[in-house]
Structures are given as C-alpha cells and as structure tokens.
Amino acid sequence: MLKRTVFAGGTVFDGASTSRVDVAVSGDRIVDVGTGLDGDDVVDCSGMSIVPGLFDCHVHVMVRDLDISRAEQEPFSLQYYEALRNLSLLLDQGITSARDAAGADLGVKRAIEQKLIEGPRLQIALVMLSQTGGHSDLHLPSGGSRSMSMMMPHPGRPRAVRDGVDDVRRGVREVLRAGADTIKIATTGGVMSPGDDPRHTHFRDDELEVIAAEAAAAGTDFFAHAQGTEGIKAALRHGARSIEHGYHLDDEAIDLMLRADAWLVPTLSATRAIVDAADRGVPIPAESLALAREALQAHRASFARAVDAGVKIAMGTDSPPYAHPSASNLDELQLMTEASSMTPQDAWRAATSSAAALLRQDGLGSITPGMLADLVVVDGRLDDLRGLRDRIRHVSLGGQRVR
C-alpha cells in the first residue's frame, strides 16, 4: 500500500483561492484536501503556505547570463552543463514546470524524463523561427555572425532563419521532427539581437499562414516573440496561442487578444535584467541597452492595460541571469503586481493554474484530488511576494520531495 503524506496546518492556494486546509498525497497524486486529515507522515506547515508547483512559461535553460562576449568564447558543449545547473536552480525556486523558448533540445528533455538529470517538467520549442534580419539572425555589420550557442543549428536543433513560404513550411516541419512540443516564431525584432528593431514587423501573412497550418496539422500550436504593435497583431490574426513580451500593445491588439482567447506572457523581468546587467558592468551592446531602457516604461504600461482589459496572463521570465546571486525567476510575481492592478493572488494564479492552461497541462496547476502532486511550501504569507526564492521550504515533484 502506498504511503499517505499529509501537509497540515498551512494556508493552501489551490490555483484559484486560499483556505486553511490539509493536503494528502499518496504516490504521485493528491488524494484528499480538507481539514483534520490523517496520514502515515505529516509535514507541519504551520506559519507557511502551500501552492501548486510553479510554472515559468518562458525560460532559456541553455544560457547562463547576458554576457554574449563571454559566451562566444565558450566551448559548444558547455551549454549542456550550464543547463544542468539552470534546471536545478528552477527546482530550487519551486518551478516544477517550464517551457524552454529556444535552446534546449530533445536530449535535454529526455535526460530529465529518464532521470539522468534533475529538472522541472519541460516543454521545448528548440529554436525561434525568424526571417533574415530577424531576432534569430546573428549577422553582424562586419559580415560575421554572433555565435550564441542557443541559436546555433546542430543535429538536434534545426536552423532558425527562414524566408518564404516553402522554407518556413520546411522549418516548422524540421522543428517538429526534432521533437519540439510547440513552435516559437518571432514576428518582430528584439532587444538583444543586433541590427533589428523590436518595433518592426517580421514574416509576411503568407508565411504566418503556413506556420499556423503546419502547427495545427501536427496537433500543436505556435507562440510569438512579439514586441512591436503590428507584429503582435499579425501573430494574433494567425492564431498565436500566446504573445511573449508585448511591449507595445494598443487597443486593437488587446481586443484581438481577448477575441482570440490568447495569453500574454509579459516577461517583465527581461528588460529589467538587461538594464541591471549593464549597471553591474556586463558588456551589453549599446544598441541593445538603449532599446531596453526605451522599452521599460512602455512594457509596464502595456502590461497594465492588458490586465485591466482582462487579458489572460501566464508567468514567464525570459530567464533572468542565473549566474547572478540575487536573480530569481520568482521576482516576476512581484513585478507583475507592482506594474498593474494584479493582486498577489492573481500573480500566483498566473504562475499556476493559468500557466498550466496555457501549456495544456490538465493534470497540473491546482491542488485538488486527482491532480499530480507537484507542491511547493513557502514560508510566510502569500500576499507578501518579497524574497520568495529564500522562502521556499519544500518542493515536491510528482509526490517526491526534490527540495
């Protein structure tokens, strides 16, 4: 008979609301939620809070930090060992599910599944498809190119830069063949890519139509790096499941999100991380730093308007630099409440049940009987979002304590 463990005496956020109840786990499942529950083992959660395993819907586990110049001098295979550390750091923070938004390949995902390495449940996109001159194009004015390891094609990661309907179609099919769970595209330029502009629109309608059709034919969907207004709208008109970043949302873009029932993954941590890194002396290219500083206020304002309009929000960070000791993916929860009318409970929902819905993880994201037992015990009250990384006291993944 399987052992029954009860988490008792804490405040439980079940993915929707909070209450003072106990949670019973047996095997890999939550089996009971209520008061006065009995078990073979009891975890005393007095003065603590219990939440479902957390999601980060936008990570890059193959990347250590924003120092591209350093990364260009590293051996190609080092990224896999950095992923080993980064996946462990996600678990440290109670993040038991994540979507890697470019970089991790099928080998990384399978290594977790086969318990060769530890890490959260992982969905992968492999690469971010973009046009020539787009966010994945590492061409430099010198005629050379940046050698960012997470963007480089290899046998497990198809090339990212695609142009024209036939090449785009082949690109989607190659990414799916290589094991992607979902398709990521860039419908605008980005902050950290040289020579493009976040406000410019990338891929034409016929290319986006093919992306949507190929993803749907494979039973999956696509999500879009989209920062500029027109690129956001283009992605939504063609069925993007989520918009990542969304720096410049206007009324029409927000209305499209509502009508399409699409999610916004705001990644408020991303622009802040770039500016903070530059302030610490990391050699951020001047063009990228200027774009990040310019985007900061527009990003926060767009996010606030989306929240007020009722757009669905899922937590994602774009992975703040793992190597910096004060960085935490969980800072995103506080940033969301500071930038908008979201309450702490709304932020927890964005990191649990809403994120699970975005990633189609029906068995995760809430604390109810029958759900997988991904649980996080947090010291203190959930309405205090400060210093969350240092307040994690227990992390269970499928009923097994991993932290």
mmCIF file of C-alpha atoms in Angstrom:
data_model
loop_
_atom_site.group_PDB
_atom_site.id
_atom_site.type_symbol
_atom_site.label_atom_id
_atom_site.label_comp_id
_atom_site.label_asym_id
_atom_site.label_seq_id
_atom_site.Cartn_x
_atom_site.Cartn_y
_atom_site.Cartn_z
ATOM 1 C CA MET A 1 0.000 0.000 0.000
ATOM 2 C CA LEU A 2 1.284 3.476 -0.901
ATOM 3 C CA LYS A 3 2.286 5.765 1.922
ATOM 4 C CA ARG A 4 -0.024 8.702 2.616
ATOM 5 C CA THR A 5 1.623 12.031 3.457
ATOM 6 C CA VAL A 6 -0.365 14.958 4.817
ATOM 7 C CA PHE A 7 0.729 18.586 4.555
ATOM 8 C CA ALA A 8 -1.007 20.052 7.594
ATOM 9 C CA GLY A 9 -1.510 23.402 9.274
ATOM 10 C CA GLY A 10 -0.753 25.688 6.345
ATOM 11 C CA THR A 11 -2.668 28.107 4.144
ATOM 12 C CA VAL A 12 -3.384 26.477 0.778
ATOM 13 C CA PHE A 13 -3.663 28.309 -2.530
ATOM 14 C CA ASP A 14 -5.365 25.750 -4.744
ATOM 15 C CA GLY A 15 -4.823 27.602 -8.038
ATOM 16 C CA ALA A 16 -7.882 29.812 -7.596
ATOM 17 C CA SER A 17 -8.311 30.813 -3.953
ATOM 18 C CA THR A 18 -6.846 30.303 -0.479
ATOM 19 C CA SER A 19 -8.150 28.379 2.522
ATOM 20 C CA ARG A 20 -6.890 26.705 5.707
ATOM 21 C CA VAL A 21 -6.986 23.020 4.783
ATOM 22 C CA ASP A 22 -4.719 19.985 4.787
ATOM 23 C CA VAL A 23 -3.454 18.250 1.644
ATOM 24 C CA ALA A 24 -2.992 14.468 1.453
ATOM 25 C CA VAL A 25 -0.656 12.890 -1.099
ATOM 26 C CA SER A 26 -0.283 9.215 -1.995
ATOM 27 C CA GLY A 27 2.055 8.059 -4.733
ATOM 28 C CA ASP A 28 2.272 10.783 -7.366
ATOM 29 C CA ARG A 29 -1.244 12.183 -6.754
ATOM 30 C CA ILE A 30 -3.129 14.496 -4.472
ATOM 31 C CA VAL A 31 -5.782 12.249 -2.930
ATOM 32 C CA ASP A 32 -7.616 14.482 -0.469
ATOM 33 C CA VAL A 33 -7.985 18.129 0.523
ATOM 34 C CA GLY A 34 -9.801 19.021 3.728
ATOM 35 C CA THR A 35 -9.497 19.567 7.449
ATOM 36 C CA GLY A 36 -8.182 17.122 10.027
ATOM 37 C CA LEU A 37 -6.727 14.673 7.514
ATOM 38 C CA ASP A 38 -4.725 11.672 8.726
ATOM 39 C CA GLY A 39 -1.627 10.211 7.143
ATOM 40 C CA ASP A 40 1.363 7.944 7.635
ATOM 41 C CA ASP A 41 3.607 11.011 7.617
ATOM 42 C CA VAL A 42 2.719 14.592 8.462
ATOM 43 C CA VAL A 43 4.565 17.647 7.156
ATOM 44 C CA ASP A 44 3.996 20.501 9.601
ATOM 45 C CA CYS A 45 3.263 23.621 7.533
ATOM 46 C CA SER A 46 2.314 25.918 10.425
ATOM 47 C CA GLY A 47 3.083 29.524 9.512
ATOM 48 C CA MET A 48 3.602 28.506 5.893
ATOM 49 C CA SER A 49 1.668 28.432 2.650
ATOM 50 C CA ILE A 50 1.215 25.618 0.148
ATOM 51 C CA VAL A 51 0.881 26.292 -3.577
ATOM 52 C CA PRO A 52 0.790 24.096 -6.676
ATOM 53 C CA GLY A 53 4.113 23.506 -8.386
ATOM 54 C CA LEU A 54 5.023 26.747 -10.153
ATOM 55 C CA PHE A 55 5.367 27.343 -13.895
ATOM 56 C CA ASP A 56 7.759 29.539 -15.842
ATOM 57 C CA CYS A 57 6.437 29.659 -19.398
ATOM 58 C CA HIS A 58 9.483 31.374 -20.910
ATOM 59 C CA VAL A 59 12.949 30.139 -19.971
ATOM 60 C CA HIS A 60 16.223 29.553 -21.813
ATOM 61 C CA VAL A 61 17.977 26.880 -19.794
ATOM 62 C CA MET A 62 20.998 26.676 -22.111
ATOM 63 C CA VAL A 63 22.058 30.240 -21.236
ATOM 64 C CA ARG A 64 23.941 31.397 -18.152
ATOM 65 C CA ASP A 65 23.687 35.168 -18.436
ATOM 66 C CA LEU A 66 23.512 38.120 -20.806
ATOM 67 C CA ASP A 67 27.263 38.359 -21.423
ATOM 68 C CA ILE A 68 27.303 37.406 -25.098
ATOM 69 C CA SER A 69 31.000 38.229 -25.479
ATOM 70 C CA ARG A 70 31.876 35.685 -22.796
ATOM 71 C CA ALA A 71 29.513 33.076 -24.195
ATOM 72 C CA GLU A 72 31.101 33.357 -27.643
ATOM 73 C CA GLN A 73 34.407 32.173 -26.199
ATOM 74 C CA GLU A 74 32.971 29.068 -24.543
ATOM 75 C CA PRO A 75 33.070 25.530 -25.985
ATOM 76 C CA PHE A 76 29.855 24.471 -27.708
ATOM 77 C CA SER A 77 29.106 21.630 -25.299
ATOM 78 C CA LEU A 78 29.374 23.805 -22.181
ATOM 79 C CA GLN A 79 25.764 24.918 -22.674
ATOM 80 C CA TYR A 80 24.560 21.440 -21.704
ATOM 81 C CA TYR A 81 26.347 21.590 -18.373
ATOM 82 C CA GLU A 82 25.002 25.071 -17.775
ATOM 83 C CA ALA A 83 21.540 23.668 -18.483
ATOM 84 C CA LEU A 84 22.167 21.057 -15.793
ATOM 85 C CA ARG A 85 22.743 23.821 -13.257
ATOM 86 C CA ASN A 86 19.925 26.033 -14.509
ATOM 87 C CA LEU A 87 17.353 23.242 -14.360
ATOM 88 C CA SER A 88 18.390 22.544 -10.780
ATOM 89 C CA LEU A 89 18.033 26.235 -9.921
ATOM 90 C CA LEU A 90 14.488 26.230 -11.281
ATOM 91 C CA LEU A 91 13.575 23.407 -8.901
ATOM 92 C CA ASP A 92 15.215 25.331 -6.037
ATOM 93 C CA GLN A 93 12.620 28.044 -6.616
ATOM 94 C CA GLY A 94 9.647 25.706 -6.735
ATOM 95 C CA ILE A 95 9.364 25.841 -10.521
ATOM 96 C CA THR A 96 8.289 22.309 -11.368
ATOM 97 C CA SER A 97 7.137 23.006 -14.952
ATOM 98 C CA ALA A 98 8.725 25.196 -17.613
ATOM 99 C CA ARG A 99 8.623 25.935 -21.313
ATOM 100 C CA ASP A 100 12.041 26.423 -22.868
ATOM 101 C CA ALA A 101 11.543 29.098 -25.512
ATOM 102 C CA ALA A 102 14.644 28.247 -27.615
ATOM 103 C CA GLY A 103 17.835 26.387 -26.903
ATOM 104 C CA ALA A 104 17.050 23.111 -25.154
ATOM 105 C CA ASP A 105 16.797 20.137 -27.487
ATOM 106 C CA LEU A 106 15.112 16.755 -27.185
ATOM 107 C CA GLY A 107 18.138 15.262 -25.430
ATOM 108 C CA VAL A 108 17.764 17.710 -22.537
ATOM 109 C CA LYS A 109 14.069 16.911 -22.176
ATOM 110 C CA ARG A 110 14.646 13.166 -22.307
ATOM 111 C CA ALA A 111 17.507 13.357 -19.812
ATOM 112 C CA ILE A 112 15.020 14.814 -17.318
ATOM 113 C CA GLU A 113 12.343 12.269 -18.148
ATOM 114 C CA GLN A 114 14.814 9.383 -17.797
ATOM 115 C CA LYS A 115 16.085 10.852 -14.509
ATOM 116 C CA LEU A 116 19.642 11.194 -15.791
ATOM 117 C CA ILE A 117 19.480 14.793 -14.588
ATOM 118 C CA GLU A 118 17.054 16.645 -12.331
ATOM 119 C CA GLY A 119 14.770 19.349 -13.565
ATOM 120 C CA PRO A 120 11.187 20.513 -13.943
ATOM 121 C CA ARG A 121 8.690 19.062 -16.389
ATOM 122 C CA LEU A 122 9.893 20.639 -19.627
ATOM 123 C CA GLN A 123 8.241 21.642 -22.869
ATOM 124 C CA ILE A 124 10.612 22.636 -25.649
ATOM 125 C CA ALA A 125 10.452 24.824 -28.744
ATOM 126 C CA LEU A 126 14.066 24.077 -29.818
ATOM 127 C CA VAL A 127 14.532 27.271 -31.841
ATOM 128 C CA MET A 128 12.815 30.559 -32.570
ATOM 129 C CA LEU A 129 11.986 30.745 -36.266
ATOM 130 C CA SER A 130 12.608 34.185 -37.704
ATOM 131 C CA GLN A 131 13.225 35.840 -41.041
ATOM 132 C CA THR A 132 16.550 37.041 -42.375
ATOM 133 C CA GLY A 133 17.347 40.177 -40.407
ATOM 134 C CA GLY A 134 15.079 38.983 -37.612
ATOM 135 C CA HIS A 135 15.552 38.161 -33.949
ATOM 136 C CA SER A 136 17.294 34.835 -34.622
ATOM 137 C CA ASP A 137 19.604 36.208 -37.317
ATOM 138 C CA LEU A 138 23.018 36.704 -35.713
ATOM 139 C CA HIS A 139 24.572 38.512 -38.693
ATOM 140 C CA LEU A 140 26.938 41.349 -37.759
ATOM 141 C CA PRO A 141 27.865 44.507 -39.692
ATOM 142 C CA SER A 142 31.382 43.075 -40.099
ATOM 143 C CA GLY A 143 29.939 40.282 -42.230
ATOM 144 C CA GLY A 144 30.489 37.734 -39.478
ATOM 145 C CA SER A 145 27.901 36.484 -37.039
ATOM 146 C CA ARG A 146 27.483 36.061 -33.337
ATOM 147 C CA SER A 147 27.979 32.517 -32.143
ATOM 148 C CA MET A 148 25.298 32.382 -29.427
ATOM 149 C CA SER A 149 25.212 28.689 -28.642
ATOM 150 C CA MET A 150 21.471 28.523 -28.011
ATOM 151 C CA MET A 151 20.785 29.792 -31.551
ATOM 152 C CA MET A 152 23.317 27.666 -33.428
ATOM 153 C CA PRO A 153 21.965 24.817 -35.550
ATOM 154 C CA HIS A 154 23.217 21.310 -34.823
ATOM 155 C CA PRO A 155 21.882 17.764 -35.427
ATOM 156 C CA GLY A 156 19.258 18.217 -32.714
ATOM 157 C CA ARG A 157 18.411 21.848 -33.438
ATOM 158 C CA PRO A 158 17.374 22.957 -36.954
ATOM 159 C CA ARG A 159 18.418 26.317 -38.346
ATOM 160 C CA ALA A 160 16.219 29.160 -37.203
ATOM 161 C CA VAL A 161 16.369 31.713 -40.030
ATOM 162 C CA ARG A 162 13.737 31.033 -42.681
ATOM 163 C CA ASP A 163 12.409 33.010 -45.643
ATOM 164 C CA GLY A 164 9.465 32.441 -47.958
ATOM 165 C CA VAL A 165 6.546 30.073 -47.723
ATOM 166 C CA ASP A 166 8.379 26.884 -48.708
ATOM 167 C CA ASP A 167 11.348 27.466 -46.398
ATOM 168 C CA VAL A 168 9.097 28.428 -43.499
ATOM 169 C CA ARG A 169 6.972 25.316 -44.024
ATOM 170 C CA ARG A 170 10.082 23.146 -44.063
ATOM 171 C CA GLY A 171 11.358 24.923 -40.953
ATOM 172 C CA VAL A 172 8.231 24.144 -38.943
ATOM 173 C CA ARG A 173 8.323 20.524 -40.056
ATOM 174 C CA GLU A 174 12.019 20.165 -39.211
ATOM 175 C CA VAL A 175 11.494 21.629 -35.745
ATOM 176 C CA LEU A 176 8.590 19.272 -35.097
ATOM 177 C CA ARG A 177 10.623 16.329 -36.409
ATOM 178 C CA ALA A 178 13.398 17.234 -33.975
ATOM 179 C CA GLY A 179 10.999 16.856 -31.045
ATOM 180 C CA ALA A 180 9.502 20.292 -30.383
ATOM 181 C CA ASP A 181 6.322 20.382 -28.312
ATOM 182 C CA THR A 182 5.321 23.729 -29.779
ATOM 183 C CA ILE A 183 6.551 26.227 -32.360
ATOM 184 C CA LYS A 184 8.115 29.555 -31.460
ATOM 185 C CA ILE A 185 8.383 32.342 -34.009
ATOM 186 C CA ALA A 186 9.488 35.977 -33.977
ATOM 187 C CA THR A 187 7.044 38.390 -35.561
ATOM 188 C CA THR A 188 9.135 41.394 -34.547
ATOM 189 C CA GLY A 189 12.765 42.204 -33.962
ATOM 190 C CA GLY A 190 14.192 42.118 -30.469
ATOM 191 C CA VAL A 191 16.291 43.997 -27.962
ATOM 192 C CA MET A 192 19.313 41.688 -27.767
ATOM 193 C CA SER A 193 19.718 40.913 -31.482
ATOM 194 C CA PRO A 194 21.996 43.238 -33.487
ATOM 195 C CA GLY A 195 20.614 45.225 -36.378
ATOM 196 C CA ASP A 196 16.875 44.695 -35.983
ATOM 197 C CA ASP A 197 14.230 46.710 -34.174
ATOM 198 C CA PRO A 198 11.554 45.492 -31.731
ATOM 199 C CA ARG A 199 9.011 47.745 -33.428
ATOM 200 C CA HIS A 200 9.459 46.246 -36.908
ATOM 201 C CA THR A 201 7.109 43.533 -38.152
ATOM 202 C CA HIS A 202 8.636 40.274 -39.367
ATOM 203 C CA PHE A 203 7.229 37.444 -41.500
ATOM 204 C CA ARG A 204 4.510 38.196 -44.031
ATOM 205 C CA ASP A 205 0.934 36.930 -43.897
ATOM 206 C CA ASP A 206 1.529 34.023 -46.279
ATOM 207 C CA GLU A 207 4.452 32.833 -44.131
ATOM 208 C CA LEU A 208 2.413 33.129 -40.933
ATOM 209 C CA GLU A 209 -0.476 31.267 -42.546
ATOM 210 C CA VAL A 210 1.833 28.339 -43.298
ATOM 211 C CA ILE A 211 3.245 28.335 -39.754
ATOM 212 C CA ALA A 212 -0.240 28.177 -38.278
ATOM 213 C CA ALA A 213 -1.371 25.464 -40.701
ATOM 214 C CA GLU A 214 1.670 23.230 -40.119
ATOM 215 C CA ALA A 215 1.440 23.551 -36.349
ATOM 216 C CA ALA A 216 -2.268 22.734 -36.400
ATOM 217 C CA ALA A 217 -1.698 19.750 -38.688
ATOM 218 C CA ALA A 218 0.723 18.355 -36.107
ATOM 219 C CA GLY A 219 -1.779 18.863 -33.289
ATOM 220 C CA THR A 220 0.125 21.693 -31.645
ATOM 221 C CA ASP A 221 0.238 25.475 -31.746
ATOM 222 C CA PHE A 222 2.677 28.359 -32.016
ATOM 223 C CA PHE A 223 3.625 31.242 -29.785
ATOM 224 C CA ALA A 224 5.241 34.504 -30.780
ATOM 225 C CA HIS A 225 8.094 36.669 -29.618
ATOM 226 C CA ALA A 226 6.296 39.922 -30.384
ATOM 227 C CA GLN A 227 7.254 43.338 -29.049
ATOM 228 C CA GLY A 228 6.083 45.884 -31.616
ATOM 229 C CA THR A 229 2.398 46.633 -32.120
ATOM 230 C CA GLU A 230 1.918 45.452 -35.701
ATOM 231 C CA GLY A 231 3.912 42.261 -35.164
ATOM 232 C CA ILE A 232 1.750 41.444 -32.142
ATOM 233 C CA LYS A 233 -1.401 41.894 -34.221
ATOM 234 C CA ALA A 234 -0.062 39.833 -37.099
ATOM 235 C CA ALA A 235 0.707 36.918 -34.772
ATOM 236 C CA LEU A 236 -2.745 37.104 -33.184
ATOM 237 C CA ARG A 237 -4.571 37.251 -36.511
ATOM 238 C CA HIS A 238 -2.925 33.976 -37.442
ATOM 239 C CA GLY A 239 -3.742 32.204 -34.201
ATOM 240 C CA ALA A 240 -0.763 32.633 -31.861
ATOM 241 C CA ARG A 241 -1.577 30.931 -28.571
ATOM 242 C CA SER A 242 0.498 33.406 -26.573
ATOM 243 C CA ILE A 243 2.303 36.675 -27.077
ATOM 244 C CA GLU A 244 5.687 36.842 -25.383
ATOM 245 C CA HIS A 245 6.808 40.271 -24.087
ATOM 246 C CA GLY A 246 4.147 42.519 -25.699
ATOM 247 C CA TYR A 247 5.989 45.797 -25.191
ATOM 248 C CA HIS A 248 3.714 47.940 -27.366
ATOM 249 C CA LEU A 249 0.063 46.908 -27.044
ATOM 250 C CA ASP A 250 -2.613 49.234 -28.386
ATOM 251 C CA ASP A 251 -6.398 48.919 -28.054
ATOM 252 C CA GLU A 252 -6.742 46.860 -31.215
ATOM 253 C CA ALA A 253 -4.016 44.426 -30.114
ATOM 254 C CA ILE A 254 -5.677 43.975 -26.725
ATOM 255 C CA ASP A 255 -9.055 43.449 -28.382
ATOM 256 C CA LEU A 256 -7.504 40.818 -30.658
ATOM 257 C CA MET A 257 -6.056 39.027 -27.635
ATOM 258 C CA LEU A 258 -9.450 38.940 -25.971
ATOM 259 C CA ARG A 259 -11.269 37.736 -29.079
ATOM 260 C CA ALA A 260 -8.617 35.089 -29.788
ATOM 261 C CA ASP A 261 -8.578 33.963 -26.140
ATOM 262 C CA ALA A 262 -4.790 34.309 -26.280
ATOM 263 C CA TRP A 263 -2.399 34.624 -23.361
ATOM 264 C CA LEU A 264 0.162 37.300 -22.607
ATOM 265 C CA VAL A 265 3.450 36.114 -21.137
ATOM 266 C CA PRO A 266 4.817 39.527 -20.137
ATOM 267 C CA THR A 267 8.387 38.675 -19.037
ATOM 268 C CA LEU A 268 8.710 41.939 -17.103
ATOM 269 C CA SER A 269 11.967 40.540 -15.739
ATOM 270 C CA ALA A 270 13.567 40.629 -19.193
ATOM 271 C CA THR A 271 14.002 44.350 -19.801
ATOM 272 C CA ARG A 272 14.905 44.940 -16.169
ATOM 273 C CA ALA A 273 17.539 42.179 -16.305
ATOM 274 C CA ILE A 274 19.260 43.811 -19.289
ATOM 275 C CA VAL A 275 19.440 47.213 -17.612
ATOM 276 C CA ASP A 276 20.547 45.696 -14.291
ATOM 277 C CA ALA A 277 23.257 43.669 -16.039
ATOM 278 C CA ALA A 278 24.632 46.785 -17.720
ATOM 279 C CA ASP A 279 24.639 48.606 -14.383
ATOM 280 C CA ARG A 280 26.724 45.731 -12.947
ATOM 281 C CA GLY A 281 29.284 46.074 -15.738
ATOM 282 C CA VAL A 282 28.178 43.277 -18.056
ATOM 283 C CA PRO A 283 29.166 44.366 -21.601
ATOM 284 C CA ILE A 284 25.687 44.813 -23.093
ATOM 285 C CA PRO A 285 25.850 46.226 -26.653
ATOM 286 C CA ALA A 286 24.985 49.924 -26.608
ATOM 287 C CA GLU A 287 22.193 49.450 -29.161
ATOM 288 C CA SER A 288 20.570 46.727 -27.053
ATOM 289 C CA LEU A 289 20.867 48.707 -23.830
ATOM 290 C CA ALA A 290 19.258 51.755 -25.444
ATOM 291 C CA LEU A 291 16.367 49.629 -26.705
ATOM 292 C CA ALA A 292 15.894 48.032 -23.274
ATOM 293 C CA ARG A 293 15.839 51.366 -21.469
ATOM 294 C CA GLU A 294 13.391 52.724 -24.045
ATOM 295 C CA ALA A 295 11.105 49.700 -23.660
ATOM 296 C CA LEU A 296 10.921 49.652 -19.847
ATOM 297 C CA GLN A 297 8.059 52.075 -19.333
ATOM 298 C CA ALA A 298 6.140 51.104 -22.466
ATOM 299 C CA HIS A 299 6.377 47.463 -21.402
ATOM 300 C CA ARG A 300 4.926 48.117 -17.953
ATOM 301 C CA ALA A 301 2.189 50.395 -19.331
ATOM 302 C CA SER A 302 1.129 47.848 -21.971
ATOM 303 C CA PHE A 303 1.019 45.089 -19.388
ATOM 304 C CA ALA A 304 -1.123 47.191 -17.034
ATOM 305 C CA ARG A 305 -3.613 47.946 -19.809
ATOM 306 C CA ALA A 306 -3.820 44.270 -20.772
ATOM 307 C CA VAL A 307 -4.514 43.261 -17.165
ATOM 308 C CA ASP A 308 -7.227 45.900 -16.790
ATOM 309 C CA ALA A 309 -8.849 44.688 -20.013
ATOM 310 C CA GLY A 310 -9.000 41.093 -18.776
ATOM 311 C CA VAL A 311 -6.307 39.527 -20.969
ATOM 312 C CA LYS A 312 -5.195 36.127 -19.651
ATOM 313 C CA ILE A 313 -1.738 36.286 -18.062
ATOM 314 C CA ALA A 314 0.764 33.446 -17.623
ATOM 315 C CA MET A 315 4.032 33.824 -15.761
ATOM 316 C CA GLY A 316 7.267 33.811 -17.752
ATOM 317 C CA THR A 317 10.607 35.464 -17.145
ATOM 318 C CA ASP A 318 12.867 35.102 -20.209
ATOM 319 C CA SER A 319 15.233 33.688 -17.585
ATOM 320 C CA PRO A 320 16.957 36.436 -15.611
ATOM 321 C CA PRO A 321 20.703 35.746 -15.443
ATOM 322 C CA TYR A 322 21.086 32.527 -13.499
ATOM 323 C CA ALA A 323 24.661 33.343 -12.543
ATOM 324 C CA HIS A 324 23.771 36.446 -10.541
ATOM 325 C CA PRO A 325 23.145 35.562 -6.880
ATOM 326 C CA SER A 326 20.273 37.985 -6.388
ATOM 327 C CA ALA A 327 18.347 36.966 -9.517
ATOM 328 C CA SER A 328 15.185 34.924 -9.065
ATOM 329 C CA ASN A 329 12.524 33.872 -11.535
ATOM 330 C CA LEU A 330 10.023 34.413 -8.717
ATOM 331 C CA ASP A 331 10.716 38.162 -8.768
ATOM 332 C CA GLU A 332 8.345 38.213 -11.751
ATOM 333 C CA LEU A 333 5.366 37.785 -9.408
ATOM 334 C CA GLN A 334 6.188 40.955 -7.518
ATOM 335 C CA LEU A 335 6.955 42.843 -10.742
ATOM 336 C CA MET A 336 3.512 41.936 -12.106
ATOM 337 C CA THR A 337 1.739 43.318 -9.052
ATOM 338 C CA GLU A 338 3.873 46.469 -8.986
ATOM 339 C CA ALA A 339 3.220 47.216 -12.653
ATOM 340 C CA SER A 340 -0.534 46.616 -12.731
ATOM 341 C CA SER A 341 -3.739 46.099 -10.805
ATOM 342 C CA MET A 342 -2.926 42.402 -10.297
ATOM 343 C CA THR A 343 -3.199 41.214 -6.713
ATOM 344 C CA PRO A 344 -0.746 38.719 -5.203
ATOM 345 C CA GLN A 345 -3.419 36.043 -5.677
ATOM 346 C CA ASP A 346 -3.647 36.980 -9.366
ATOM 347 C CA ALA A 347 0.124 36.612 -9.645
ATOM 348 C CA TRP A 348 0.067 33.167 -8.032
ATOM 349 C CA ARG A 349 -2.716 32.181 -10.414
ATOM 350 C CA ALA A 350 -0.580 33.324 -13.376
ATOM 351 C CA ALA A 351 2.224 31.059 -12.145
ATOM 352 C CA THR A 352 -0.019 28.041 -11.518
ATOM 353 C CA SER A 353 -3.468 27.351 -12.955
ATOM 354 C CA SER A 354 -3.357 29.917 -15.779
ATOM 355 C CA ALA A 355 0.117 28.831 -16.854
ATOM 356 C CA ALA A 356 -0.990 25.187 -16.771
ATOM 357 C CA ALA A 357 -3.923 26.056 -19.028
ATOM 358 C CA LEU A 358 -1.635 27.870 -21.473
ATOM 359 C CA LEU A 359 0.666 24.846 -21.712
ATOM 360 C CA ARG A 360 -2.289 22.423 -21.812
ATOM 361 C CA GLN A 361 -1.173 20.679 -18.636
ATOM 362 C CA ASP A 362 -4.559 19.488 -17.403
ATOM 363 C CA GLY A 363 -3.136 17.460 -14.514
ATOM 364 C CA LEU A 364 -1.164 20.339 -13.037
ATOM 365 C CA GLY A 365 -1.596 23.852 -11.695
ATOM 366 C CA SER A 366 -4.097 23.230 -8.911
ATOM 367 C CA ILE A 367 -4.401 21.458 -5.573
ATOM 368 C CA THR A 368 -7.396 19.214 -5.978
ATOM 369 C CA PRO A 369 -7.833 15.452 -5.596
ATOM 370 C CA GLY A 370 -6.596 13.514 -8.624
ATOM 371 C CA MET A 371 -4.038 16.106 -9.704
ATOM 372 C CA LEU A 372 -0.339 15.324 -9.898
ATOM 373 C CA ALA A 373 1.327 16.115 -6.583
ATOM 374 C CA ASP A 374 3.596 18.979 -7.587
ATOM 375 C CA LEU A 375 3.591 21.072 -4.400
ATOM 376 C CA VAL A 376 5.615 23.964 -3.008
ATOM 377 C CA VAL A 377 5.698 25.028 0.631
ATOM 378 C CA VAL A 378 6.510 28.722 1.101
ATOM 379 C CA ASP A 379 7.446 30.291 4.411
ATOM 380 C CA GLY A 380 5.058 33.071 5.394
ATOM 381 C CA ARG A 381 2.039 34.658 3.769
ATOM 382 C CA LEU A 382 1.296 34.560 0.057
ATOM 383 C CA ASP A 383 0.324 38.221 -0.075
ATOM 384 C CA ASP A 384 3.975 39.054 0.662
ATOM 385 C CA LEU A 385 5.879 38.476 -2.594
ATOM 386 C CA ARG A 386 9.242 39.717 -1.367
ATOM 387 C CA GLY A 387 12.240 37.406 -1.246
ATOM 388 C CA LEU A 388 10.338 34.344 -2.397
ATOM 389 C CA ARG A 389 13.427 32.440 -3.503
ATOM 390 C CA ASP A 390 14.743 32.344 0.057
ATOM 391 C CA ARG A 391 11.358 31.340 1.479
ATOM 392 C CA ILE A 392 10.936 28.033 -0.370
ATOM 393 C CA ARG A 393 10.894 25.255 2.249
ATOM 394 C CA HIS A 394 9.714 22.171 0.362
ATOM 395 C CA VAL A 395 9.287 21.209 -3.294
ATOM 396 C CA SER A 396 7.566 18.002 -4.383
ATOM 397 C CA LEU A 397 7.542 16.770 -7.974
ATOM 398 C CA GLY A 398 5.031 14.024 -8.612
ATOM 399 C CA GLY A 399 4.844 13.275 -4.898
ATOM 400 C CA GLN A 400 8.613 13.007 -4.474
ATOM 401 C CA ARG A 401 10.410 15.595 -2.411
ATOM 402 C CA VAL A 402 13.118 17.133 -4.591
ATOM 403 C CA ARG A 403 13.993 20.090 -2.351
#
